[in-house]
């Protein structure tokens, strides 16, 4: 099986190398065919692995395939851990990536950077696969940084746009903040466990559960709490949790296919996967779990509110990603790791569907992204319309759609949890249901219903997108509808993840839910009668009333709540604070170092000062050079007498 695992990770890498280095030779069609073939091979192999592990019960594979070096008994290796958690992740990553690759043929067909784009997205897929298949922290960190690097390249793909350069630099710097905590966490693991191998660390963790360390003299901290929080800070950057969320909305500056790939199945889900993988550590520190829970709840609620005021179609979906990542993080915080991964899987399908459907709209609108300039597109784009509707219903958790099963499972898990902070988290995720439904269908109604608000030229050329764009939409629509019902029982209540995820009995909220689980029908009936469904329907009805029946009301509310609107419009002041404190402070520090350190100290004192000192000394010494022999003889006699005096004194 080792050859299959190598094929899964290497096939996209080979495609990326060929498209990147030989793009001119193979041409545009050659670039997309070689990368699509690589990801398709990876997807097929992933399905085979999924079948072997999930359905056939194959044994867990945990082996090194390459040893980089051994230092003081610590092995630095490349290796694979293939269990049920990995099997789910590689299928999700490769399936969504394959759909994005195919879709890109239509979306990027006129772009001069066509071959380069295919190289990047294939490399992105390779990086994410290396991350999720790793069996050690070294390889995890490699994949972690690789997806960050490629995301930087893709967000700034249109590098001639100043906004794109600003966005990719912002993403890169914010993730460096998170990664600083992440690498400190890995360093702490190496220091106290003397190993980077997952299994070694997980086996030794219970023995170190009571060990404390002093970060600040006189203040004792649990070692595992410190490690857990440091690792999660890395996840806060990658999975865009407050306050390290600010890069994700700006990532919309990249082409739409990469927006789908980043937001659905790769970079932003890396943090969720990492915490689930590290469950044997997090289960031993309730403090870290509470920290994760509260951060996730804040993100789920307050990022959803920002989606209400967005007018860029991609930004609306981007803020929904932030909110849904908050739901996944909340699930991790209450030890419902399986529910978090379940929502990650369903979210990957319907969020990719929403982004790619938005891209289809953007193509038809000649790259117009303002939803206020759309309207009435249903009759022009029926396939995109129904796909966007399916994605929106899955997102709001409409009964029967995939998001309903995964989101309701998280809400019920939070309700059953006793972890400190669970009360606030339950309030946040329940209220978030109404908010999600409202902004999702606000976008849907403004784009596809109501009066047509585009200019006449755009209206005359409106038509459905080509099949290379709509086929991936239809393929993603299928799991957006059925994946939840198909996987809820094995993933949440039948122990599909087995030993891949560890949960202490006292934290096992999913086991409590399983005691009342009577099947899909019972879950549906319970969901229809529960507050989240009523709130979702209230959100849809409110959006319909405001934007189809009384479009004057939102403007009135905006005027009366102008202060609230301004706070939301300014992203709660996060961007302004970062620009003034961090960016502005860095510029002021740079100017200070330049003016004082460089100009005055280095140039003025050391460089120019040395030259001036030499000049001054030379100007004095030159008076001793008279050209008269008796002056030099006199100087020699004085010098000789001085030496004799010095010798006699000793």
Coordinates of C-alpha atoms in Angstrom, one line a residue:
X1 CA 0.0 0.0 0.0
X2 CA 3.0 2.3 0.5
X3 CA 3.1 2.8 -3.3
X4 CA -0.5 4.0 -3.3
X5 CA 0.2 6.5 -0.6
X6 CA 3.2 7.8 -2.5
X7 CA 1.1 8.1 -5.6
X8 CA -1.6 10.1 -3.8
X9 CA 0.9 12.8 -2.8
X10 CA 3.3 12.7 -5.7
X11 CA 0.8 12.7 -8.6
X12 CA -0.3 16.4 -8.0
X13 CA 3.3 17.4 -7.4
X14 CA 4.5 15.9 -10.7
X15 CA 1.7 17.7 -12.5
X16 CA 2.6 21.0 -10.8
X17 CA 6.3 20.6 -11.8
X18 CA 5.5 19.8 -15.5
X19 CA 3.0 22.7 -15.7
X20 CA 5.3 25.1 -13.9
X21 CA 8.6 24.3 -15.7
X22 CA 7.4 23.3 -19.1
X23 CA 4.2 25.3 -19.4
X24 CA 5.4 27.1 -22.6
X25 CA 6.4 23.8 -24.3
X26 CA 3.1 21.9 -23.5
X27 CA 0.8 24.9 -24.0
X28 CA -2.4 25.8 -22.2
X29 CA -4.2 22.6 -22.8
X30 CA -1.2 20.5 -21.8
X31 CA -0.9 22.4 -18.5
X32 CA -4.5 21.7 -17.6
X33 CA -4.5 18.1 -18.7
X34 CA -1.3 17.1 -16.9
X35 CA -2.5 18.7 -13.6
X36 CA -6.0 17.4 -13.9
X37 CA -4.6 13.9 -14.6
X38 CA -2.4 14.2 -11.5
X39 CA -5.2 15.2 -9.2
X40 CA -7.6 12.6 -10.8
X41 CA -5.1 9.8 -10.1
X42 CA -4.7 11.1 -6.6
X43 CA -8.5 11.1 -6.2
X44 CA -9.0 7.6 -7.5
X45 CA -6.2 6.3 -5.2
X46 CA -7.8 8.2 -2.3
X47 CA -11.2 6.5 -2.9
X48 CA -9.4 3.1 -2.9
X49 CA -7.8 3.9 0.4
X50 CA -11.1 5.2 1.8
X51 CA -12.8 1.9 0.8
X52 CA -9.9 -0.2 2.3
X53 CA -9.9 1.7 5.6
X54 CA -13.6 2.6 6.1
X55 CA -15.5 -0.3 4.5
X56 CA -13.0 -3.2 4.6
X57 CA -11.4 -2.3 8.0
X58 CA -7.8 -2.3 6.8
X59 CA -5.2 -1.9 9.6
X60 CA -3.8 1.5 10.3
X61 CA -0.7 2.3 8.4
X62 CA 1.9 4.2 10.3
X63 CA 5.4 4.1 8.8
X64 CA 8.3 6.3 7.8
X65 CA 9.1 6.3 4.1
X66 CA 12.2 8.5 4.2
X67 CA 14.6 9.4 7.1
X68 CA 16.1 12.9 6.6
X69 CA 18.4 12.7 9.5
X70 CA 18.9 11.4 13.1
X71 CA 20.2 13.7 15.7
X72 CA 20.7 12.8 19.4
X73 CA 18.3 9.9 18.9
X74 CA 15.6 12.1 17.4
X75 CA 14.4 11.0 14.0
X76 CA 13.4 13.6 11.4
X77 CA 11.3 11.7 8.9
X78 CA 8.8 11.8 6.1
X79 CA 6.0 9.3 6.9
X80 CA 2.4 8.5 6.5
X81 CA -0.3 7.8 9.0
X82 CA -3.3 6.3 7.2
X83 CA -6.3 5.8 9.4
X84 CA -10.0 6.7 9.1
X85 CA -9.4 10.4 9.8
X86 CA -6.8 10.6 7.0
X87 CA -9.0 8.6 4.6
X88 CA -11.8 11.1 5.0
X89 CA -9.5 14.1 4.6
X90 CA -7.7 12.9 1.4
X91 CA -11.0 12.1 -0.3
X92 CA -12.4 15.5 0.6
X93 CA -9.2 17.3 -0.5
X94 CA -8.8 15.5 -3.8
X95 CA -12.4 15.6 -4.8
X96 CA -12.9 19.3 -4.3
X97 CA -9.5 20.0 -5.9
X98 CA -10.4 17.9 -8.9
X99 CA -13.7 19.9 -9.4
X100 CA -11.8 23.2 -9.0
X101 CA -9.2 22.1 -11.6
X102 CA -11.9 21.2 -14.1
X103 CA -13.8 24.4 -13.4
X104 CA -10.7 26.5 -13.8
X105 CA -10.5 25.6 -17.6
X106 CA -13.6 27.7 -18.1
X107 CA -13.0 30.4 -15.6
X108 CA -9.4 31.2 -16.4
X109 CA -9.4 30.5 -20.2
X110 CA -8.5 34.0 -21.2
X111 CA -5.9 34.6 -18.4
X112 CA -2.3 35.0 -19.5
X113 CA -1.1 33.2 -16.4
X114 CA -3.1 30.1 -17.3
X115 CA -0.3 27.5 -16.9
X116 CA 1.1 29.2 -13.8
X117 CA -2.3 29.0 -12.1
X118 CA -2.7 25.3 -12.8
X119 CA 0.8 24.8 -11.4
X120 CA -0.1 26.6 -8.2
X121 CA -3.4 24.8 -7.5
X122 CA -1.8 21.4 -8.1
X123 CA 1.0 22.3 -5.8
X124 CA -1.6 23.5 -3.3
X125 CA -3.2 20.0 -3.4
X126 CA 0.2 18.3 -2.9
X127 CA 0.9 20.5 0.1
X128 CA -2.5 19.8 1.8
X129 CA -2.1 16.0 1.2
X130 CA 1.3 16.0 2.8
X131 CA -0.2 17.8 5.8
X132 CA -3.1 15.4 6.3
X133 CA -1.2 12.2 5.7
X134 CA 1.7 13.1 8.0
X135 CA 2.6 10.9 11.0
X136 CA 5.0 13.4 12.6
X137 CA 5.2 17.1 13.5
X138 CA 8.1 17.8 11.1
X139 CA 6.0 16.8 8.0
X140 CA 3.0 18.5 9.5
X141 CA 4.9 21.7 9.7
X142 CA 6.2 21.3 6.2
X143 CA 2.7 20.9 4.8
X144 CA 1.5 23.7 7.1
X145 CA 4.0 26.1 5.7
X146 CA 3.7 24.9 2.1
X147 CA -0.1 25.6 2.0
X148 CA 0.7 29.0 3.4
X149 CA 3.3 29.8 0.8
X150 CA 1.1 28.6 -2.1
X151 CA -1.9 30.5 -0.8
X152 CA 0.3 33.6 -0.8
X153 CA 1.1 33.0 -4.4
X154 CA -2.5 32.4 -5.4
X155 CA -4.1 35.3 -3.5
X156 CA -1.6 37.6 -5.2
X157 CA -1.9 35.8 -8.5
X158 CA -3.0 39.0 -10.3
X159 CA 0.1 40.7 -9.0
X160 CA -0.4 43.8 -11.1
X161 CA -3.3 44.7 -8.8
X162 CA -2.2 46.7 -5.7
X163 CA -5.2 45.2 -3.8
X164 CA -4.0 41.7 -4.6
X165 CA -0.5 42.4 -3.4
X166 CA -1.9 43.9 -0.2
X167 CA -4.1 40.9 0.4
X168 CA -1.4 38.3 -0.1
X169 CA 1.0 40.2 2.1
X170 CA -1.7 40.5 4.7
X171 CA -2.4 36.8 4.6
X172 CA 1.3 35.9 4.8
X173 CA 2.0 38.2 7.8
X174 CA -1.1 37.2 9.8
X175 CA -0.3 33.5 9.3
X176 CA 3.3 34.2 10.5
X177 CA 1.8 35.3 13.8
X178 CA -0.1 32.1 14.1
X179 CA 2.8 30.0 12.9
X180 CA 5.0 31.6 15.6
X181 CA 2.8 30.0 18.2
X182 CA 2.6 26.8 16.2
X183 CA 6.3 26.3 16.0
X184 CA 6.7 27.1 19.7
X185 CA 4.2 24.4 20.4
X186 CA 6.2 21.9 18.2
X187 CA 9.4 23.0 20.0
X188 CA 7.8 22.3 23.4
X189 CA 6.7 18.9 22.1
X190 CA 10.3 18.1 21.0
X191 CA 11.7 19.4 24.3
X192 CA 9.5 17.4 26.7
X193 CA 8.6 14.4 24.6
X194 CA 12.0 14.0 22.9
X195 CA 10.2 12.9 19.7
X196 CA 8.3 14.3 16.8
X197 CA 6.4 11.2 16.0
X198 CA 2.6 11.4 16.7
X199 CA 2.3 8.0 18.3
X200 CA 5.3 8.5 20.6
X201 CA 3.8 11.8 21.8
X202 CA 0.3 10.5 22.2
X203 CA 1.5 7.5 24.2
X204 CA 3.6 9.6 26.5
X205 CA 1.0 12.4 27.0
X206 CA -0.9 10.9 29.9
X207 CA 2.3 10.5 31.9
X208 CA 3.0 14.3 31.5
X209 CA -0.6 15.4 32.2
X210 CA 0.3 16.7 35.7
X211 CA 3.6 18.3 34.7
X212 CA 3.8 22.0 35.1
X213 CA 6.3 24.6 33.8
X214 CA 7.1 28.2 34.7
X215 CA 6.6 30.5 31.8
X216 CA 6.6 33.5 34.1
X217 CA 8.6 33.1 37.3
X218 CA 6.2 32.1 40.1
X219 CA 3.4 31.2 37.7
X220 CA 2.8 27.5 37.1
X221 CA 1.2 26.3 33.8
X222 CA 0.2 22.8 32.8
X223 CA 2.7 21.7 30.1
X224 CA -0.1 20.2 28.0
X225 CA -2.2 23.3 28.3
X226 CA 0.7 25.4 27.0
X227 CA 1.3 23.0 24.1
X228 CA -2.4 22.8 23.3
X229 CA -2.9 26.6 23.2
X230 CA 0.3 27.2 21.3
X231 CA -0.7 24.7 18.6
X232 CA -4.1 26.2 18.5
X233 CA -2.7 29.6 17.9
X234 CA -1.3 28.2 14.7
X235 CA -4.8 26.9 13.9
X236 CA -6.3 30.3 14.6
X237 CA -4.1 31.7 11.8
X238 CA -4.7 28.9 9.3
X239 CA -8.4 28.5 10.1
X240 CA -9.0 32.2 10.5
X241 CA -10.3 32.5 14.0
X242 CA -10.7 35.8 15.8
X243 CA -8.5 37.8 16.0
X244 CA -6.3 36.2 13.3
X245 CA -9.3 36.1 10.9
X246 CA -8.5 39.4 9.1
X247 CA -6.7 37.9 6.1
X248 CA -9.5 35.6 4.9
X249 CA -12.0 38.1 3.5
X250 CA -9.1 39.8 1.6
X251 CA -8.1 36.5 0.1
X252 CA -11.0 37.1 -2.3
X253 CA -8.6 39.1 -4.4
X254 CA -7.4 35.8 -5.9
X255 CA -9.3 34.2 -8.7
X256 CA -12.6 32.5 -7.7
X257 CA -11.3 28.9 -8.2
X258 CA -8.6 29.4 -5.5
X259 CA -11.2 31.0 -3.3
X260 CA -13.1 27.8 -3.5
X261 CA -10.1 25.7 -2.9
X262 CA -8.8 27.7 0.1
X263 CA -12.2 28.1 1.8
X264 CA -13.5 24.6 1.1
X265 CA -11.0 21.9 1.4
X266 CA -7.4 23.1 1.9
X267 CA -5.8 25.8 3.9
X268 CA -8.6 26.9 6.3
X269 CA -9.5 23.4 7.2
X270 CA -5.9 22.5 8.1
X271 CA -6.3 23.9 11.6
X272 CA -9.5 22.0 12.2
X273 CA -7.9 18.8 11.1
X274 CA -4.8 19.4 13.3
X275 CA -6.8 19.9 16.5
X276 CA -8.8 16.7 15.8
X277 CA -5.5 14.8 15.1
X278 CA -4.1 16.1 18.4
X279 CA -7.2 15.0 20.4
X280 CA -5.1 12.8 22.7
X281 CA -3.3 16.0 23.9
X282 CA -6.4 18.2 24.1
X283 CA -8.4 15.7 26.0
X284 CA -5.9 16.1 28.9
X285 CA -6.3 19.9 29.2
X286 CA -9.8 21.2 29.8
X287 CA -8.4 24.8 29.9
X288 CA -7.2 24.5 26.3
X289 CA -10.6 23.1 25.2
X290 CA -12.4 26.0 26.9
X291 CA -10.1 28.4 25.1
X292 CA -10.8 26.8 21.8
X293 CA -14.6 26.7 22.5
X294 CA -14.8 30.4 23.3
X295 CA -12.7 31.5 20.4
X296 CA -14.8 29.4 18.0
X297 CA -18.1 30.8 19.5
X298 CA -17.0 34.4 19.1
X299 CA -15.9 33.7 15.5
X300 CA -19.2 31.9 14.6
X301 CA -21.4 34.7 15.9
X302 CA -19.5 37.9 15.1
X303 CA -18.1 37.0 11.7
X304 CA -21.6 35.9 10.6
X305 CA -22.9 39.4 11.5
X306 CA -20.3 40.9 9.1
X307 CA -21.8 38.8 6.3
X308 CA -25.0 40.8 6.5
X309 CA -23.6 44.1 5.2
X310 CA -21.3 42.7 2.4
X311 CA -22.2 43.5 -1.1
X312 CA -19.4 41.6 -2.9
X313 CA -20.8 38.2 -3.8
X314 CA -17.5 36.5 -2.9
X315 CA -17.1 38.3 0.4
X316 CA -20.6 37.2 1.6
X317 CA -19.5 33.6 1.1
X318 CA -16.1 34.4 2.6
X319 CA -17.7 35.6 5.8
X320 CA -19.9 32.5 5.9
X321 CA -16.7 30.5 5.8
X322 CA -15.4 32.4 8.8
X323 CA -18.6 31.7 10.6
X324 CA -18.7 28.0 9.7
X325 CA -15.1 27.6 10.7
X326 CA -16.3 28.9 14.1
X327 CA -18.9 26.1 14.2
X328 CA -16.2 23.5 13.6
X329 CA -13.9 25.0 16.2
X330 CA -16.8 25.0 18.7
X331 CA -17.3 21.3 18.0
X332 CA -13.6 20.7 18.8
X333 CA -13.9 22.7 22.0
X334 CA -16.6 20.4 23.4
X335 CA -14.7 17.3 22.4
X336 CA -17.1 16.6 19.5
X337 CA -14.1 16.1 17.1
X338 CA -16.0 13.8 14.9
X339 CA -18.8 16.4 14.5
X340 CA -16.2 19.0 13.6
X341 CA -14.7 16.8 10.9
X342 CA -18.2 15.8 9.7
X343 CA -19.0 19.5 9.3
X344 CA -15.7 20.0 7.6
X345 CA -16.6 17.4 5.1
X346 CA -20.1 18.6 4.3
X347 CA -18.9 22.2 4.3
X348 CA -16.2 21.4 1.8
X349 CA -18.9 20.3 -0.7
X350 CA -21.4 23.0 -0.3
X351 CA -18.9 25.9 0.2
X352 CA -17.0 24.9 -3.0
X353 CA -20.4 24.7 -4.7
X354 CA -21.3 28.2 -3.5
X355 CA -18.0 29.7 -4.5
X356 CA -17.9 28.1 -7.9
X357 CA -21.6 29.1 -8.5
X358 CA -20.6 32.7 -7.5
X359 CA -17.8 32.4 -10.1
X360 CA -20.3 31.3 -12.7
X361 CA -22.4 34.5 -11.9
X362 CA -19.2 36.6 -12.1
X363 CA -18.4 35.2 -15.6
X364 CA -22.0 36.0 -16.8
X365 CA -21.8 39.5 -15.3
X366 CA -18.5 40.2 -17.1
X367 CA -16.7 40.1 -13.7
X368 CA -19.1 42.3 -11.9
X369 CA -19.2 41.2 -8.2
X370 CA -21.6 43.7 -6.6
X371 CA -24.9 41.9 -5.8
X372 CA -26.6 45.3 -5.9
X373 CA -26.0 45.4 -9.6
X374 CA -27.5 42.0 -10.3
X375 CA -31.0 40.6 -9.9
X376 CA -33.3 38.4 -11.9
X377 CA -30.6 36.0 -13.1
X378 CA -32.8 32.9 -12.5
X379 CA -34.2 32.9 -16.1
X380 CA -30.7 33.4 -17.7
X381 CA -28.7 30.9 -15.6
X382 CA -31.0 28.1 -14.5
X383 CA -28.3 25.5 -13.7
X384 CA -26.3 28.1 -11.7
X385 CA -29.5 29.1 -9.9
X386 CA -30.4 25.6 -8.7
X387 CA -26.8 24.9 -7.7
X388 CA -26.6 28.1 -5.7
X389 CA -30.0 27.3 -4.1
X390 CA -28.8 23.8 -3.1
X391 CA -25.6 25.3 -1.7
X392 CA -27.5 27.9 0.3
X393 CA -30.0 25.4 1.7
X394 CA -27.1 23.2 2.8
X395 CA -25.3 26.2 4.4
X396 CA -28.3 27.2 6.5
X397 CA -29.0 23.6 7.6
X398 CA -32.3 23.0 5.8
X399 CA -33.6 19.6 6.8
X400 CA -32.4 16.8 4.6
X401 CA -29.4 18.7 3.2
X402 CA -25.9 17.9 4.2
X403 CA -25.3 21.0 6.4
X404 CA -28.5 20.2 8.4
X405 CA -27.0 17.0 9.8
X406 CA -23.5 18.3 10.6
X407 CA -24.6 21.7 11.9
X408 CA -27.4 20.3 14.1
X409 CA -25.0 17.7 15.5
X410 CA -22.6 20.5 16.6
X411 CA -25.4 22.5 18.2
X412 CA -26.7 19.5 20.1
X413 CA -23.2 18.5 21.2
X414 CA -22.6 22.0 22.6
X415 CA -26.0 21.9 24.4
X416 CA -25.0 18.7 26.1
X417 CA -21.4 19.8 27.0
X418 CA -20.3 20.8 30.5
X419 CA -17.0 22.4 29.3
X420 CA -16.7 25.9 30.8
X421 CA -17.9 28.4 28.2
X422 CA -20.5 25.9 26.7
X423 CA -23.4 28.2 27.7
X424 CA -22.1 31.2 25.7
X425 CA -21.1 28.9 22.8
X426 CA -24.7 27.5 22.6
X427 CA -26.2 31.0 22.5
X428 CA -23.7 32.0 19.8
X429 CA -24.2 28.9 17.5
X430 CA -28.0 29.0 17.8
X431 CA -28.2 32.8 17.1
X432 CA -25.7 32.2 14.3
X433 CA -28.3 30.0 12.5
X434 CA -30.6 33.0 12.0
X435 CA -27.8 35.2 10.9
X436 CA -26.5 32.6 8.4
X437 CA -29.9 32.1 6.9
X438 CA -30.5 35.9 6.6
X439 CA -27.2 36.8 4.8
X440 CA -27.2 33.7 2.6
X441 CA -30.7 34.3 1.2
X442 CA -30.1 38.1 1.1
X443 CA -27.4 37.3 -1.4
X444 CA -29.5 34.7 -3.2
X445 CA -32.6 36.9 -3.6
X446 CA -30.5 39.9 -4.7
X447 CA -28.7 37.9 -7.3
X448 CA -31.4 35.7 -8.8
X449 CA -34.7 37.3 -7.9
X450 CA -36.3 40.8 -8.0
X451 CA -35.8 43.4 -10.7
X452 CA -32.8 43.3 -13.0
X453 CA -30.3 46.0 -11.9
X454 CA -27.4 45.4 -14.4
X455 CA -26.6 47.7 -17.3
X456 CA -28.1 47.0 -20.7
X457 CA -24.9 45.7 -22.3
X458 CA -24.5 43.1 -19.6
X459 CA -28.2 42.1 -19.8
X460 CA -27.9 41.5 -23.6
X461 CA -25.0 39.1 -23.1
X462 CA -26.4 37.2 -20.1
X463 CA -26.3 33.4 -20.6
X464 CA -25.6 30.2 -18.7
X465 CA -21.9 29.4 -18.2
X466 CA -20.2 26.7 -20.4
X467 CA -20.4 23.1 -19.4
X468 CA -16.9 23.0 -18.2
X469 CA -18.1 25.4 -15.5
X470 CA -21.5 23.9 -14.8
X471 CA -20.5 20.2 -14.6
X472 CA -18.4 20.7 -11.5
X473 CA -21.3 22.5 -10.0
X474 CA -23.6 19.6 -10.6
X475 CA -21.0 17.2 -9.2
X476 CA -20.6 19.2 -6.0
X477 CA -24.4 19.5 -5.7
X478 CA -24.7 15.8 -5.2
X479 CA -22.7 15.5 -1.9
X480 CA -24.2 18.8 -0.8
X481 CA -27.5 17.1 -0.7
X482 CA -26.8 13.5 0.3
X483 CA -23.5 13.4 2.2
X484 CA -25.0 14.4 5.5
X485 CA -27.6 11.6 5.6
X486 CA -25.2 9.0 4.3
X487 CA -22.4 9.7 6.8
X488 CA -24.1 10.9 10.0
X489 CA -24.4 7.5 11.6
X490 CA -21.0 6.1 10.8
X491 CA -19.1 9.3 11.5
X492 CA -20.9 10.3 14.7
X493 CA -22.5 7.3 16.3
X494 CA -20.9 4.1 14.9
X495 CA -17.3 4.8 15.7
X496 CA -16.0 5.2 12.2
X497 CA -13.0 7.2 13.4
X498 CA -12.1 4.6 16.0
X499 CA -8.8 5.2 17.6
X500 CA -8.0 8.0 15.2
X501 CA -9.8 10.4 17.6
X502 CA -9.5 10.0 21.3
X503 CA -12.2 11.3 23.7
X504 CA -12.3 10.9 27.5
X505 CA -15.6 9.3 28.6
X506 CA -16.6 12.4 30.7
X507 CA -16.2 14.6 27.6
X508 CA -18.0 12.3 25.2
X509 CA -21.0 14.4 24.3
X510 CA -21.6 12.5 21.0
X511 CA -22.1 9.3 23.1
X512 CA -24.8 11.1 25.0
X513 CA -26.4 12.1 21.7
X514 CA -26.1 8.6 20.4
X515 CA -28.2 7.3 23.2
X516 CA -31.1 9.2 21.8
X517 CA -30.3 8.7 18.1
X518 CA -33.0 6.6 16.4
X519 CA -32.0 7.0 12.8
X520 CA -32.1 9.6 10.1
X521 CA -35.9 10.0 10.3
X522 CA -35.8 10.6 14.0
X523 CA -33.0 13.1 13.6
X524 CA -35.0 15.0 10.9
X525 CA -38.1 15.1 13.0
X526 CA -36.2 16.3 16.0
X527 CA -34.4 18.9 13.9
X528 CA -37.7 20.3 12.4
X529 CA -39.1 20.8 15.9
X530 CA -35.9 22.4 17.3
X531 CA -35.2 26.1 17.6
X532 CA -32.4 26.2 15.0
X533 CA -34.8 25.2 12.2
X534 CA -37.3 27.8 13.2
X535 CA -34.6 30.4 13.4
X536 CA -33.3 29.4 9.9
X537 CA -36.7 29.7 8.4
X538 CA -37.1 33.1 10.2
X539 CA -33.9 34.2 8.6
X540 CA -35.0 33.2 5.1
X541 CA -38.4 34.9 5.6
X542 CA -36.8 38.1 6.9
X543 CA -34.5 38.2 3.9
X544 CA -37.4 37.6 1.5
X545 CA -39.5 40.4 3.1
X546 CA -36.6 42.9 3.2
X547 CA -35.2 42.4 -0.3
X548 CA -38.2 41.2 -2.3
X549 CA -41.2 42.9 -0.7
X550 CA -39.9 45.9 1.1
X551 CA -36.4 46.8 -0.2
X552 CA -36.8 50.2 1.5
X553 CA -36.6 48.8 5.0
X554 CA -32.8 47.8 4.9
X555 CA -32.0 51.4 4.0
X556 CA -34.1 52.7 6.9
X557 CA -32.5 50.3 9.3
X558 CA -29.0 51.4 8.0
X559 CA -29.8 55.0 8.7
X560 CA -31.3 54.4 12.1
X561 CA -28.5 52.1 13.2
X562 CA -25.7 54.0 11.5
X563 CA -23.3 53.5 14.4
X564 CA -23.8 49.7 14.4
X565 CA -23.5 49.6 10.6
X566 CA -20.2 51.6 10.8
X567 CA -18.8 49.2 13.4
X568 CA -19.7 46.2 11.1
X569 CA -18.4 48.0 8.0
X570 CA -15.1 48.6 9.7
X571 CA -14.8 44.9 10.8
X572 CA -15.1 45.8 14.5
X573 CA -12.0 48.0 14.1
X574 CA -9.6 45.0 13.6
X575 CA -8.2 46.2 10.3
X576 CA -7.9 49.8 11.5
X577 CA -6.1 48.7 14.7
X578 CA -3.7 46.4 12.8
X579 CA -3.0 49.1 10.2
X580 CA -2.3 51.7 12.9
X581 CA -0.6 49.7 15.6
X582 CA 1.2 46.9 13.8
X583 CA 1.7 48.3 10.3
X584 CA 1.9 51.9 11.4
X585 CA 4.1 51.0 14.4
X586 CA 6.4 49.0 12.2
X587 CA 6.8 51.9 9.8
X588 CA 7.6 54.3 12.7
X589 CA 10.0 51.8 14.2
X590 CA 11.6 51.4 10.7
X591 CA 11.9 55.2 10.3
X592 CA 13.4 55.4 13.8
X593 CA 16.0 52.7 13.1
X594 CA 16.7 54.4 9.8
X595 CA 17.2 57.9 11.1
X596 CA 18.9 57.1 14.4
X597 CA 20.4 53.7 13.9
X598 CA 21.4 53.8 10.2
X599 CA 21.9 57.5 9.5
X600 CA 23.3 58.7 12.8
X601 CA 24.9 55.7 14.5
X602 CA 26.1 53.5 11.6
X603 CA 26.7 56.2 8.9
X604 CA 27.3 59.2 11.1
X605 CA 29.4 57.6 13.9
X606 CA 30.9 54.4 12.6
X607 CA 31.3 55.0 8.9
X608 CA 31.6 58.8 8.5
X609 CA 32.9 59.1 12.1
X610 CA 35.7 56.7 11.4
X611 CA 36.7 58.6 8.3
X612 CA 36.5 62.0 10.1
X613 CA 38.6 60.6 13.0
X614 CA 41.3 59.3 10.5
X615 CA 41.2 62.7 8.8
X616 CA 41.6 64.6 12.1
X617 CA 44.5 62.3 13.3
X618 CA 46.2 62.5 9.9
X619 CA 45.9 66.3 9.9
X620 CA 47.8 66.4 13.2
X621 CA 50.4 63.8 12.4
X622 CA 51.2 65.4 9.1
X623 CA 52.9 68.2 11.0
X624 CA 55.6 65.8 12.0
X625 CA 56.6 65.2 8.4
X626 CA 58.8 68.2 7.8
X627 CA 61.4 66.8 5.4
X628 CA 64.4 67.9 7.7
X629 CA 66.8 65.1 8.7
X630 CA 67.6 66.6 12.1
X631 CA 63.9 66.6 13.0
X632 CA 63.7 62.9 12.4
X633 CA 67.0 62.3 14.3
X634 CA 65.7 64.3 17.3
X635 CA 62.4 62.2 17.2
X636 CA 64.4 59.0 17.2
X637 CA 66.6 60.1 20.2
X638 CA 63.4 61.1 22.2
X639 CA 61.8 57.7 21.3
X640 CA 65.0 55.8 22.4
X641 CA 65.1 57.7 25.7
X642 CA 61.4 56.9 26.3
X643 CA 62.1 53.2 25.7
X644 CA 65.1 53.2 28.0
X645 CA 63.0 54.9 30.7
X646 CA 60.3 52.4 30.3
X647 CA 62.7 49.5 30.6
X648 CA 64.4 51.0 33.7
X649 CA 61.0 51.5 35.4
X650 CA 60.2 47.8 35.1

